[in-house]
PDB file of C-alpha atoms in Angstrom:
ATOM      1  CA  MET A   1      20.936  -4.652 -19.758  1.00 55.00           C
ATOM      2  CA  PHE A   2      19.679  -1.371 -19.916  1.00 57.00           C
ATOM      3  CA  ARG A   3      15.772  -0.797 -18.602  1.00 62.00           C
ATOM      4  CA  SER A   4      14.080   2.149 -19.337  1.00 68.00           C
ATOM      5  CA  THR A   5      11.759   3.723 -16.984  1.00 73.00           C
ATOM      6  CA  PRO A   6       8.007   3.820 -17.110  1.00 72.00           C
ATOM      7  CA  SER A   7       6.361   6.761 -18.582  1.00 83.00           C
ATOM      8  CA  PHE A   8       3.709   8.480 -17.025  1.00 81.00           C
ATOM      9  CA  LEU A   9       0.553   6.960 -18.721  1.00 85.00           C
ATOM     10  CA  GLU A  10       2.428   3.397 -18.107  1.00 84.00           C
ATOM     11  CA  LEU A  11       1.749   4.558 -14.061  1.00 82.00           C
ATOM     12  CA  ILE A  12      -1.245   6.016 -14.608  1.00 86.00           C
ATOM     13  CA  LYS A  13      -3.128   2.746 -15.978  1.00 84.00           C
ATOM     14  CA  LEU A  14      -1.342   0.710 -13.264  1.00 84.00           C
ATOM     15  CA  GLN A  15      -2.921   3.269 -10.934  1.00 85.00           C
ATOM     16  CA  GLU A  16      -6.003   2.185 -13.000  1.00 86.00           C
ATOM     17  CA  ASP A  17      -5.425  -1.285 -13.455  1.00 85.00           C
ATOM     18  CA  VAL A  18      -4.553  -1.621  -9.447  1.00 85.00           C
ATOM     19  CA  SER A  19      -7.852   1.020  -8.211  1.00 83.00           C
ATOM     20  CA  GLN A  20     -10.061  -1.609  -9.927  1.00 82.00           C
ATOM     21  CA  LEU A  21      -8.935  -4.796  -8.980  1.00 82.00           C
ATOM     22  CA  VAL A  22      -9.284  -3.410  -4.783  1.00 78.00           C
ATOM     23  CA  SER A  23     -12.593  -2.340  -6.003  1.00 74.00           C
ATOM     24  CA  TYR A  24     -13.530  -5.851  -7.544  1.00 73.00           C
ATOM     25  CA  LEU A  25     -11.860  -7.316  -4.257  1.00 73.00           C
ATOM     26  CA  SER A  26     -13.467  -5.088  -2.342  1.00 68.00           C
ATOM     27  CA  GLU A  27     -16.893  -6.494  -3.439  1.00 65.00           C
ATOM     28  CA  ARG A  28     -16.059  -9.867  -3.495  1.00 63.00           C
ATOM     29  CA  ILE A  29     -15.687  -9.576   0.449  1.00 61.00           C
ATOM     30  CA  SER A  30     -18.722  -8.002   0.881  1.00 53.00           C
ATOM     31  CA  GLU A  31     -21.162 -10.686  -0.952  1.00 51.00           C
ATOM     32  CA  GLY A  32     -19.279 -13.403   0.643  1.00 49.00           C
ATOM     33  CA  LEU A  33     -19.490 -12.115   4.226  1.00 46.00           C
ATOM     34  CA  LEU A  34     -23.591 -11.187   3.747  1.00 43.00           C
ATOM     35  CA  SER A  35     -23.976 -14.495   1.526  1.00 42.00           C
ATOM     36  CA  SER A  36     -25.521 -17.844   3.714  1.00 37.00           C
ATOM     37  CA  ASN A  37     -22.354 -20.016   1.500  1.00 43.00           C
ATOM     38  CA  SER A  38     -20.310 -17.842   3.907  1.00 44.00           C
ATOM     39  CA  GLN A  39     -17.717 -19.611   5.826  1.00 67.00           C
ATOM     40  CA  TRP A  40     -17.934 -19.484   9.964  1.00 75.00           C
ATOM     41  CA  ALA A  41     -16.320 -21.407  12.805  1.00 82.00           C
ATOM     42  CA  PRO A  42     -17.592 -21.241  16.090  1.00 86.00           C
ATOM     43  CA  CYS A  43     -15.408 -20.506  19.480  1.00 88.00           C
ATOM     44  CA  ILE A  44     -14.234 -23.311  21.090  1.00 88.00           C
ATOM     45  CA  ASP A  45     -13.539 -23.398  24.709  1.00 90.00           C
ATOM     46  CA  LEU A  46     -11.396 -26.631  26.449  1.00 89.00           C
ATOM     47  CA  SER A  47      -9.808 -27.719  29.535  1.00 90.00           C
ATOM     48  CA  GLU A  48      -8.901 -30.086  31.318  1.00 89.00           C
ATOM     49  CA  ASP A  49      -8.454 -31.638  34.838  1.00 91.00           C
ATOM     50  CA  ALA A  50      -7.201 -34.445  36.194  1.00 92.00           C
ATOM     51  CA  ASN A  51     -10.233 -36.632  35.607  1.00 92.00           C
ATOM     52  CA  GLU A  52     -11.558 -35.087  32.070  1.00 91.00           C
ATOM     53  CA  ILE A  53     -11.213 -33.236  28.958  1.00 85.00           C
ATOM     54  CA  VAL A  54     -14.163 -30.515  28.290  1.00 89.00           C
ATOM     55  CA  ILE A  55     -14.843 -29.131  25.169  1.00 89.00           C
ATOM     56  CA  LYS A  56     -17.253 -26.474  24.804  1.00 90.00           C
ATOM     57  CA  ALA A  57     -18.479 -25.159  21.481  1.00 90.00           C
ATOM     58  CA  GLU A  58     -20.425 -22.028  20.463  1.00 90.00           C
ATOM     59  CA  VAL A  59     -23.371 -22.800  18.626  1.00 89.00           C
ATOM     60  CA  PRO A  60     -26.771 -20.625  18.563  1.00 87.00           C
ATOM     61  CA  GLY A  61     -28.774 -21.308  16.705  1.00 85.00           C
ATOM     62  CA  VAL A  62     -27.583 -24.398  14.936  1.00 90.00           C
ATOM     63  CA  HIS A  63     -30.204 -27.230  15.644  1.00 90.00           C
ATOM     64  CA  ALA A  64     -28.817 -30.313  17.252  1.00 91.00           C
ATOM     65  CA  LYS A  65     -29.856 -32.233  13.006  1.00 93.00           C
ATOM     66  CA  ASP A  66     -27.487 -30.133  11.919  1.00 92.00           C
ATOM     67  CA  LEU A  67     -24.399 -30.770  14.235  1.00 93.00           C
ATOM     68  CA  HIS A  68     -22.249 -33.523  13.882  1.00 94.00           C
ATOM     69  CA  ILE A  69     -19.143 -34.583  15.685  1.00 93.00           C
ATOM     70  CA  VAL A  70     -16.738 -37.101  15.391  1.00 93.00           C
ATOM     71  CA  ILE A  71     -14.500 -38.204  17.970  1.00 91.00           C
ATOM     72  CA  LYS A  72     -11.174 -40.902  17.140  1.00 88.00           C
ATOM     73  CA  GLU A  73      -7.939 -41.611  18.359  1.00 86.00           C
ATOM     74  CA  GLY A  74      -6.947 -37.750  19.455  1.00 82.00           C
ATOM     75  CA  PHE A  75      -9.148 -35.713  17.133  1.00 85.00           C
ATOM     76  CA  MET A  76     -12.382 -33.971  16.755  1.00 88.00           C
ATOM     77  CA  GLU A  77     -14.073 -32.792  14.299  1.00 89.00           C
ATOM     78  CA  ILE A  78     -16.874 -30.404  14.992  1.00 90.00           C
ATOM     79  CA  SER A  79     -18.983 -29.674  12.062  1.00 91.00           C
ATOM     80  CA  GLY A  80     -22.513 -28.604  10.461  1.00 92.00           C
ATOM     81  CA  GLU A  81     -24.456 -25.841   8.931  1.00 90.00           C
ATOM     82  CA  LYS A  82     -26.508 -22.792  11.202  1.00 88.00           C
ATOM     83  CA  ARG A  83     -29.389 -21.822   8.859  1.00 86.00           C
ATOM     84  CA  GLN A  84     -30.350 -18.293   7.915  1.00 82.00           C
ATOM     85  CA  PRO A  85     -34.215 -18.044   9.566  1.00 81.00           C
ATOM     86  CA  VAL A  86     -37.034 -18.263   6.998  1.00 82.00           C
ATOM     87  CA  HIS A  87     -39.122 -15.049   6.850  1.00 82.00           C
ATOM     88  CA  ARG A  88     -42.947 -15.327   5.356  1.00 83.00           C
ATOM     89  CA  ASN A  89     -42.871 -11.611   3.853  1.00 86.00           C
ATOM     90  CA  LYS A  90     -39.817 -10.472   2.288  1.00 85.00           C
ATOM     91  CA  VAL A  91     -37.273  -9.101   4.757  1.00 82.00           C
ATOM     92  CA  ARG A  92     -34.238  -6.381   3.644  1.00 82.00           C
ATOM     93  CA  TYR A  93     -31.668  -6.015   5.603  1.00 80.00           C
ATOM     94  CA  ILE A  94     -29.831  -2.971   7.265  1.00 84.00           C
ATOM     95  CA  CYS A  95     -26.896  -4.919   8.798  1.00 84.00           C
ATOM     96  CA  LEU A  96     -26.200  -8.663   8.180  1.00 78.00           C
ATOM     97  CA  GLU A  97     -23.624  -9.673  11.270  1.00 80.00           C
ATOM     98  CA  ARG A  98     -24.320 -12.674  12.811  1.00 81.00           C
ATOM     99  CA  SER A  99     -22.786 -15.825  10.626  1.00 80.00           C
ATOM    100  CA  TYR A 100     -24.604 -18.265   8.695  1.00 82.00           C
ATOM    101  CA  GLY A 101     -23.645 -21.359   6.488  1.00 85.00           C
ATOM    102  CA  LYS A 102     -21.550 -24.938   7.091  1.00 89.00           C
ATOM    103  CA  PHE A 103     -18.852 -24.951  10.066  1.00 89.00           C
ATOM    104  CA  CYS A 104     -15.909 -27.132  10.555  1.00 88.00           C
ATOM    105  CA  ARG A 105     -13.530 -26.833  13.967  1.00 87.00           C
ATOM    106  CA  ASN A 106     -10.833 -29.914  14.107  1.00 86.00           C
ATOM    107  CA  LEU A 107      -9.202 -30.495  17.859  1.00 85.00           C
ATOM    108  CA  TYR A 108      -6.713 -32.776  18.787  1.00 81.00           C
ATOM    109  CA  ILE A 109      -7.254 -33.143  21.839  1.00 73.00           C
TER     110      ILE A 109
END
């Protein structure tokens, strides 16, 4: 079966389509990182000695009422929600690097 090579105009069209796709995906990723619904997971330190297993989760800004811990046979789930602060006055963020939203970490111990 003989296949012809794409024309120059077809290649230009493909390049434009790929460029639009990259722009679209970049916008969606940026929106996801800046929205309060973005997914994040707390950092975990897991250690053990002869007597105990110690799990430390880094969850600054998470209120106790928004933190849930479930322990089952050999399994632990830490989940919750870190809520974005509410400001009295309208605030325009210039830089927003901290993550907010729901999170879940599963550990097999």
